[in-house]
Amino acid sequence: MTARAFRLLSTPLLLVVQVFRATAPAQPPADLAWALHAEPGTLDPAKVDDQSAETVRFLTAGVLLRVNRVTQQPEPALAEHWDVSADGRTVTLRLRGGLRFSDGSPLTAQDVVSSLRRVLDPAIAAPVADEFLQPRAVVVDTPGPRLIRLQLPKRVVSLAKALDQIAIEPASHPAAASVTAGPFAVAKYHRGEYLLLQRNAFHWKHDSAGRQLPYLKQLRLDITSNRDVERLRFTRGQYQLMESVSPDDFEQVAHETGGAHDLGASLNTEQLWFNQVADAPLPSYEKAWFESTAFRQAVSLAIHRNDLARIAYKSHATPAYGFISPANRTWFSEKGQAPHEDLTRAEAQLHAVGFHRVGRQLVDGAGHPVRFSIVTNSGNHSRKLMGTLIAQDLQALGMQVTLVELDFPALVDRLMHTHDYEAALLGLSNVDVDPSAMANVWTSSSPNHQWNPSQKSPATPWEAELDQLTAAQATAVGYADRKRAVDRMQAIVAEQQPFIYLVFPNQLCAVATGVEGTAFSLLSPTTLSAIETMRRRGVQP
Amino acid sequence: MKRLSLLFLVLLLGLSASLLLRGAVPADREALATGASARHWVGTDELGRDRAQRMASAFALGLAGSTAAAFLSTCMTLAAAMAIGFATPPVRAVLLYCSDLCLVLPWLFLLMLVRAVLPLSLPGLISALVTYALLAVLGWPLYVRTVSARVATLACAEWLLQARASGLRLGRVLKAHVLPHLLPISMTQFLLCVPLFLIAEADLGSLGLGVSEPLVSWGSMLSDISSNAQRVSTGWVYLPLVLLAITVFSFESLGAEE
């Protein structure tokens, strides 16, 4: 090749390289980096409605009270003290002295009042406003220079949880997490690429030695939905955290990095349910099967939940016989658990309501063979395996079950709109230990009452009782009364099996071995609850 | 190469038949994702199902389904090409336009649409029939221009004009004179369509759109590879991929030599 030819070729090549350098996402270095699995819907802390935005809010928001994710108890944050009146309708909070926002401007009671009023404003449509039951009727004022008073129309059971989600922002310019009173503030946001969070140099919190918290200077949250990319970057040391690890990847991550953690049963559930919607486009004999308590109980008795946990979740799940996880020690009830596997009893129950075998096939009293499909979402490997195992288990009863994987929009359309399905296998994420968070599932008029949603009046006496108990536990003042109501709810669900609970997937996460000061929690975010005291090994704060 | 390919396919067919005739091996939930053993020659999948038997089922179903779909597709191509070759110019243009339209259809979305409107509890055999029928319907336009060009050449041949001038009906001309001339090109199409449909079913199956359980297809075998735990546990998980590649290569070789 002549020198002239080389120059001719090298010029466009260099241009191409320059273009690639310019367009490639140059990710800035950070003390800690990890993946967000979706673009945050908003950075406005008042409008947070998705997991990614929730994570950003947790890291940036200065809140009056913080629910400790590990102990699940409220702790003072911007408010150093709070007081609730005997009737639970007047809450008075006292701010710490000398508070500042991340831009150095002072944080006053007026900023707090403005932030609370903004969240309660119907025009903002803040999701957290619903926690106040009647947000328009809440009165917020400042009886003193550092005092804030909330006057509530009704007692709010989960007040600390609500205040944990309200970021205090400057009254003059709510700043979408760029000026905050929390440990970090958003420094850069490249849509679709990453978020860079910078340490708040004016954060109120100090460690026992009087050093300013947080220790970490910069956090980078890369936006990537690809779990394989996330795992590879973690194992290569480019990421230091994985908020969740799939059971499929857990052993490999543990083996390659030594940083994988199984925290035991999570609060989330995986469940199977039969379509009991009265006007569902199903044959009447199928509706009769699904409305039969004995049929649902028999199906529940035939499923080997230990195998589901062992095989589908590689032993990283806990068999479930009720809707409250054993990890939720405050509300879990031993008495409210469904009976464990018993094939003989399952067959006897089916026989008692007219089902019998013709050859290997189970048929109902009118001779219809028991065949049905279970729909689930495509792309969830563990769920697919569970569906196949359930089909095998139910074959032992003579039922022919087909597992159908549908893409999510098609699945939601069938579940929520057309009701054209026989049985469904899905999971439910619980972000709160308090059972009142599941009120929308148990109330018969709710669109999330999946097996028979949006009922005008309860279709069965036990659903009517569930409605009453749901309301009772949400309004009862004492823990004992609430616990009694929740125990009874667990007993009804165990007996009626509207949801056949299968497993509680274990909470799996990973933290690089070079990160110190981590605390793990079942409540989201799993690995970030001690973000203020986390640091890299060998790096002096 | 042709003999080697034939030998391989015959061997695989014989092995599959013998495995299937052994009867169903029940899933062994205590032997999950294992490697080769005396009981399970090429191991088990992550549900404890015998991999050899599942591969035999996938091979048999894939071969039967793809062969039938390729035959149907070839027949449709022949019929369309003869119609195009002997039609008047406006009709020919419309027919060619239709075949081109079929080629540019976003068939993956079409298949998703079909899957969404089919009853959910479709038996596995029906889902296999629907899948391969759809592949046949979508495969006919691929070679229609090639075959119709051959028909157009034949239509202008003097011997054919002589036959028609002698009073032979068009049907008789097509059956006795045109069709035999088209058989070699159709045989090539058939042999090339078989591997094409094998791959198409495997792609669809790995997306969850193909043949449904309990029937086993190449697609469902390949979807096992998507599981990281499976890949890590044993190298035998790649065996279906290797066998599928060799099968496809064998058919491609046969088609190329034809």
CSV table of C-alpha atoms in Angstrom, one decimal, chain B residues 4-256:
chain,number,residue,atom,x,y,z
B,4,LEU,CA,-23.4,-38.4,3.7
B,5,SER,CA,-26.4,-36.1,4.3
B,6,LEU,CA,-28.9,-38.9,3.4
B,7,LEU,CA,-27.0,-41.3,5.7
B,8,PHE,CA,-27.1,-38.9,8.5
B,9,LEU,CA,-30.9,-38.2,8.1
B,10,VAL,CA,-31.7,-41.9,7.9
B,11,LEU,CA,-29.6,-42.6,11.0
B,12,LEU,CA,-31.2,-39.9,12.9
B,13,LEU,CA,-34.7,-41.0,11.8
B,14,GLY,CA,-33.9,-44.6,12.9
B,15,LEU,CA,-32.6,-43.5,16.3
B,16,SER,CA,-35.5,-41.2,16.9
B,17,ALA,CA,-38.0,-44.0,16.0
B,18,SER,CA,-36.3,-46.5,18.3
B,19,LEU,CA,-36.3,-43.9,21.2
B,20,LEU,CA,-40.0,-43.1,20.6
B,21,LEU,CA,-40.9,-46.7,20.4
B,22,ARG,CA,-39.4,-47.3,23.9
B,23,GLY,CA,-42.4,-45.5,25.4
B,24,ALA,CA,-42.6,-42.3,27.3
B,25,VAL,CA,-40.0,-41.8,30.1
B,26,PRO,CA,-41.6,-40.1,33.0
B,27,ALA,CA,-40.1,-36.8,34.2
B,28,ASP,CA,-37.6,-37.5,37.0
B,29,ARG,CA,-37.8,-34.6,39.5
B,30,GLU,CA,-34.8,-35.9,41.4
B,31,ALA,CA,-32.5,-35.7,38.3
B,32,LEU,CA,-32.6,-32.1,37.1
B,33,ALA,CA,-30.4,-30.7,34.4
B,34,THR,CA,-28.0,-33.7,34.5
B,35,GLY,CA,-25.4,-34.8,32.0
B,36,ALA,CA,-25.2,-38.1,30.3
B,37,SER,CA,-25.9,-41.2,32.3
B,38,ALA,CA,-26.9,-44.9,31.7
B,39,ARG,CA,-30.5,-44.0,32.4
B,40,HIS,CA,-30.5,-40.7,30.5
B,41,TRP,CA,-28.1,-41.0,27.5
B,42,VAL,CA,-27.8,-37.3,26.9
B,43,GLY,CA,-29.0,-36.1,30.3
B,44,THR,CA,-32.2,-34.4,31.4
B,45,ASP,CA,-33.6,-30.9,31.2
B,46,GLU,CA,-34.3,-28.6,34.2
B,47,LEU,CA,-37.6,-30.4,34.8
B,48,GLY,CA,-36.0,-33.8,34.8
B,49,ARG,CA,-37.3,-34.8,31.4
B,50,ASP,CA,-35.2,-37.2,29.3
B,51,ARG,CA,-33.4,-35.1,26.7
B,52,ALA,CA,-32.8,-37.9,24.2
B,53,GLN,CA,-36.5,-38.7,24.1
B,54,ARG,CA,-37.4,-35.0,23.8
B,55,MET,CA,-34.9,-34.6,20.9
B,56,ALA,CA,-36.3,-37.7,19.2
B,57,SER,CA,-39.8,-36.2,19.5
B,58,ALA,CA,-38.7,-32.8,18.2
B,59,PHE,CA,-36.8,-34.4,15.3
B,60,ALA,CA,-39.8,-36.6,14.3
B,61,LEU,CA,-42.3,-33.7,14.6
B,62,GLY,CA,-40.0,-31.2,12.9
B,63,LEU,CA,-39.3,-33.6,10.0
B,64,ALA,CA,-42.9,-34.6,9.5
B,65,GLY,CA,-44.2,-31.0,9.9
B,66,SER,CA,-41.6,-29.4,7.7
B,67,THR,CA,-41.8,-32.0,5.0
B,68,ALA,CA,-45.6,-31.7,4.9
B,69,ALA,CA,-45.5,-27.9,5.0
B,70,ALA,CA,-42.8,-27.9,2.2
B,71,PHE,CA,-44.9,-30.3,0.1
B,72,LEU,CA,-48.0,-28.1,0.5
B,73,SER,CA,-46.0,-24.9,-0.1
B,74,THR,CA,-44.4,-26.5,-3.3
B,75,CYS,CA,-47.9,-27.5,-4.6
B,76,MET,CA,-49.2,-24.0,-4.0
B,77,THR,CA,-46.2,-22.5,-5.8
B,78,LEU,CA,-46.8,-24.8,-8.7
B,79,ALA,CA,-50.4,-24.0,-8.9
B,80,ALA,CA,-49.8,-20.3,-8.7
B,81,ALA,CA,-46.9,-20.4,-11.2
B,82,MET,CA,-49.0,-22.2,-13.7
B,83,ALA,CA,-51.8,-19.8,-13.2
B,84,ILE,CA,-49.5,-16.9,-13.7
B,85,GLY,CA,-47.8,-18.5,-16.7
B,86,PHE,CA,-50.9,-19.1,-18.7
B,87,ALA,CA,-53.0,-16.1,-17.5
B,88,THR,CA,-53.7,-13.0,-19.5
B,89,PRO,CA,-51.3,-10.1,-18.7
B,90,PRO,CA,-53.6,-8.2,-16.3
B,91,VAL,CA,-54.4,-11.3,-14.3
B,92,ARG,CA,-50.7,-12.3,-14.3
B,93,ALA,CA,-49.9,-8.8,-13.0
B,94,VAL,CA,-52.5,-9.1,-10.2
B,95,LEU,CA,-51.2,-12.6,-9.2
B,96,LEU,CA,-47.6,-11.5,-9.1
B,97,TYR,CA,-48.6,-8.5,-7.1
B,98,CYS,CA,-50.4,-10.8,-4.6
B,99,SER,CA,-47.3,-13.0,-4.3
B,100,ASP,CA,-45.1,-10.0,-3.7
B,101,LEU,CA,-47.6,-8.7,-1.1
B,102,CYS,CA,-47.4,-12.0,0.7
B,103,LEU,CA,-43.6,-11.8,0.7
B,104,VAL,CA,-43.5,-8.3,2.3
B,105,LEU,CA,-46.1,-9.1,5.0
B,106,PRO,CA,-44.7,-8.8,8.6
B,107,TRP,CA,-45.3,-12.5,9.1
B,108,LEU,CA,-44.1,-12.6,12.7
B,109,PHE,CA,-46.8,-10.2,13.7
B,110,LEU,CA,-49.3,-12.2,11.7
B,111,LEU,CA,-48.3,-15.3,13.5
B,112,MET,CA,-48.7,-13.5,16.9
B,113,LEU,CA,-52.1,-12.3,15.8
B,114,VAL,CA,-53.2,-15.8,14.8
B,115,ARG,CA,-51.9,-17.2,18.1
B,116,ALA,CA,-53.9,-14.5,20.0
B,117,VAL,CA,-57.2,-15.3,18.3
B,118,LEU,CA,-56.8,-19.1,18.6
B,119,PRO,CA,-58.5,-20.7,21.6
B,120,LEU,CA,-56.1,-20.9,24.5
B,121,SER,CA,-56.5,-24.5,25.4
B,122,LEU,CA,-55.6,-25.6,21.9
B,123,PRO,CA,-54.3,-29.2,21.9
B,124,GLY,CA,-50.6,-29.6,21.0
B,125,LEU,CA,-51.3,-31.5,17.8
B,126,ILE,CA,-53.7,-28.7,16.5
B,127,SER,CA,-51.1,-26.1,17.4
B,128,ALA,CA,-48.5,-28.0,15.4
B,129,LEU,CA,-50.9,-28.3,12.4
B,130,VAL,CA,-51.7,-24.6,12.6
B,131,THR,CA,-48.0,-23.6,12.9
B,132,TYR,CA,-46.9,-25.7,9.9
B,133,ALA,CA,-50.0,-24.8,7.8
B,134,LEU,CA,-49.1,-21.1,8.4
B,135,LEU,CA,-45.5,-21.7,7.4
B,136,ALA,CA,-46.7,-23.4,4.2
B,137,VAL,CA,-49.0,-20.5,3.3
B,138,LEU,CA,-46.3,-18.0,4.0
B,139,GLY,CA,-43.7,-20.0,2.1
B,140,TRP,CA,-45.3,-20.4,-1.3
B,141,PRO,CA,-44.4,-16.9,-2.8
B,142,LEU,CA,-40.7,-17.4,-2.1
B,143,TYR,CA,-40.1,-19.3,-5.4
B,144,VAL,CA,-43.2,-18.3,-7.4
B,145,ARG,CA,-41.3,-15.9,-9.7
B,146,THR,CA,-38.7,-18.5,-10.5
B,147,VAL,CA,-41.2,-21.2,-11.3
B,148,SER,CA,-43.5,-18.9,-13.2
B,149,ALA,CA,-40.6,-17.7,-15.3
B,150,ARG,CA,-40.0,-21.4,-16.2
B,151,VAL,CA,-43.7,-21.8,-17.0
B,152,ALA,CA,-43.7,-18.7,-19.2
B,153,THR,CA,-40.8,-20.1,-21.1
B,154,LEU,CA,-42.6,-23.4,-21.6
B,155,ALA,CA,-45.8,-21.6,-22.6
B,156,CYS,CA,-44.0,-20.1,-25.5
B,157,ALA,CA,-42.4,-23.4,-26.6
B,158,GLU,CA,-43.3,-24.5,-30.1
B,159,TRP,CA,-44.1,-28.1,-29.0
B,160,LEU,CA,-46.6,-26.7,-26.5
B,161,LEU,CA,-48.2,-24.4,-29.0
B,162,GLN,CA,-48.4,-27.4,-31.3
B,163,ALA,CA,-50.1,-29.5,-28.6
B,164,ARG,CA,-52.6,-26.8,-27.8
B,165,ALA,CA,-53.2,-26.2,-31.6
B,166,SER,CA,-53.9,-29.9,-31.9
B,167,GLY,CA,-56.9,-29.4,-29.5
B,168,LEU,CA,-55.5,-30.6,-26.2
B,169,ARG,CA,-57.3,-29.1,-23.3
B,170,LEU,CA,-55.3,-26.8,-21.0
B,171,GLY,CA,-55.7,-29.1,-18.0
B,172,ARG,CA,-54.3,-32.0,-20.0
B,173,VAL,CA,-51.4,-29.8,-21.3
B,174,LEU,CA,-50.5,-28.7,-17.8
B,175,LYS,CA,-50.7,-32.2,-16.3
B,176,ALA,CA,-49.1,-34.2,-19.1
B,177,HIS,CA,-46.6,-31.8,-20.5
B,178,VAL,CA,-45.9,-28.8,-18.3
B,179,LEU,CA,-45.8,-30.4,-14.9
B,180,PRO,CA,-43.1,-33.0,-15.7
B,181,HIS,CA,-40.8,-30.1,-16.8
B,182,LEU,CA,-41.3,-28.3,-13.5
B,183,LEU,CA,-40.6,-31.3,-11.2
B,184,PRO,CA,-36.8,-30.8,-11.0
B,185,ILE,CA,-37.2,-27.1,-10.0
B,186,SER,CA,-40.0,-28.0,-7.6
B,187,MET,CA,-37.9,-30.7,-6.0
B,188,THR,CA,-35.2,-28.2,-5.3
B,189,GLN,CA,-37.8,-25.8,-3.8
B,190,PHE,CA,-39.1,-28.7,-1.7
B,191,LEU,CA,-35.7,-29.6,-0.4
B,192,LEU,CA,-34.8,-26.0,0.4
B,193,CYS,CA,-38.2,-25.3,2.1
B,194,VAL,CA,-37.8,-28.2,4.6
B,195,PRO,CA,-34.7,-26.6,6.4
B,196,LEU,CA,-36.3,-23.2,6.0
B,197,PHE,CA,-39.4,-24.4,7.9
B,198,LEU,CA,-37.4,-26.3,10.4
B,199,ILE,CA,-35.5,-23.0,11.3
B,200,ALA,CA,-38.7,-21.0,11.2
B,201,GLU,CA,-40.5,-23.3,13.6
B,202,ALA,CA,-37.5,-23.3,15.9
B,203,ASP,CA,-37.5,-19.5,15.9
B,204,LEU,CA,-41.2,-19.3,16.6
B,205,GLY,CA,-41.0,-22.0,19.2
B,206,SER,CA,-38.2,-20.2,21.1
B,207,LEU,CA,-40.5,-17.1,21.1
B,208,GLY,CA,-43.3,-19.2,22.5
B,209,LEU,CA,-45.4,-18.8,19.3
B,210,GLY,CA,-44.9,-22.3,17.8
B,211,VAL,CA,-46.0,-25.8,18.8
B,212,SER,CA,-47.3,-25.9,22.3
B,213,GLU,CA,-46.6,-28.3,25.1
B,214,PRO,CA,-46.9,-31.3,25.7
B,215,LEU,CA,-45.6,-31.8,22.1
B,216,VAL,CA,-41.9,-31.2,21.8
B,217,SER,CA,-40.5,-29.2,19.0
B,218,TRP,CA,-37.1,-27.8,18.1
B,219,GLY,CA,-38.3,-24.4,19.3
B,220,SER,CA,-39.1,-25.7,22.8
B,221,MET,CA,-35.7,-27.5,22.9
B,222,LEU,CA,-33.8,-24.4,21.9
B,223,SER,CA,-35.7,-22.3,24.4
B,224,ASP,CA,-33.9,-24.3,27.1
B,225,ILE,CA,-30.7,-22.6,26.0
B,226,SER,CA,-32.1,-19.3,27.0
B,227,SER,CA,-31.9,-20.4,30.6
B,228,ASN,CA,-28.6,-19.3,32.1
B,229,ALA,CA,-28.9,-22.0,34.8
B,230,GLN,CA,-29.3,-24.7,32.1
B,231,ARG,CA,-26.3,-23.4,30.1
B,232,VAL,CA,-24.1,-23.4,33.2
B,233,SER,CA,-25.3,-26.8,34.5
B,234,THR,CA,-24.4,-29.0,31.5
B,235,GLY,CA,-23.0,-28.7,28.0
B,236,TRP,CA,-25.5,-31.3,26.8
B,237,VAL,CA,-28.1,-28.4,26.6
B,238,TYR,CA,-26.4,-27.4,23.3
B,239,LEU,CA,-26.9,-30.8,21.7
B,240,PRO,CA,-30.3,-29.9,20.1
B,241,LEU,CA,-28.7,-26.9,18.5
B,242,VAL,CA,-26.0,-29.0,17.0
B,243,LEU,CA,-28.4,-31.6,15.7
B,244,LEU,CA,-30.7,-29.0,14.3
B,245,ALA,CA,-27.7,-27.4,12.5
B,246,ILE,CA,-26.6,-30.7,11.0
B,247,THR,CA,-30.2,-31.6,10.0
B,248,VAL,CA,-30.6,-28.2,8.3
B,249,PHE,CA,-27.2,-28.5,6.6
B,250,SER,CA,-28.1,-32.0,5.3
B,251,PHE,CA,-31.3,-30.8,3.7
B,252,GLU,CA,-29.5,-27.7,2.3
B,253,SER,CA,-26.9,-30.1,0.8
B,254,LEU,CA,-29.5,-32.3,-0.8
B,255,GLY,CA,-31.3,-29.2,-2.1
B,256,ALA,CA,-28.1,-27.7,-3.5
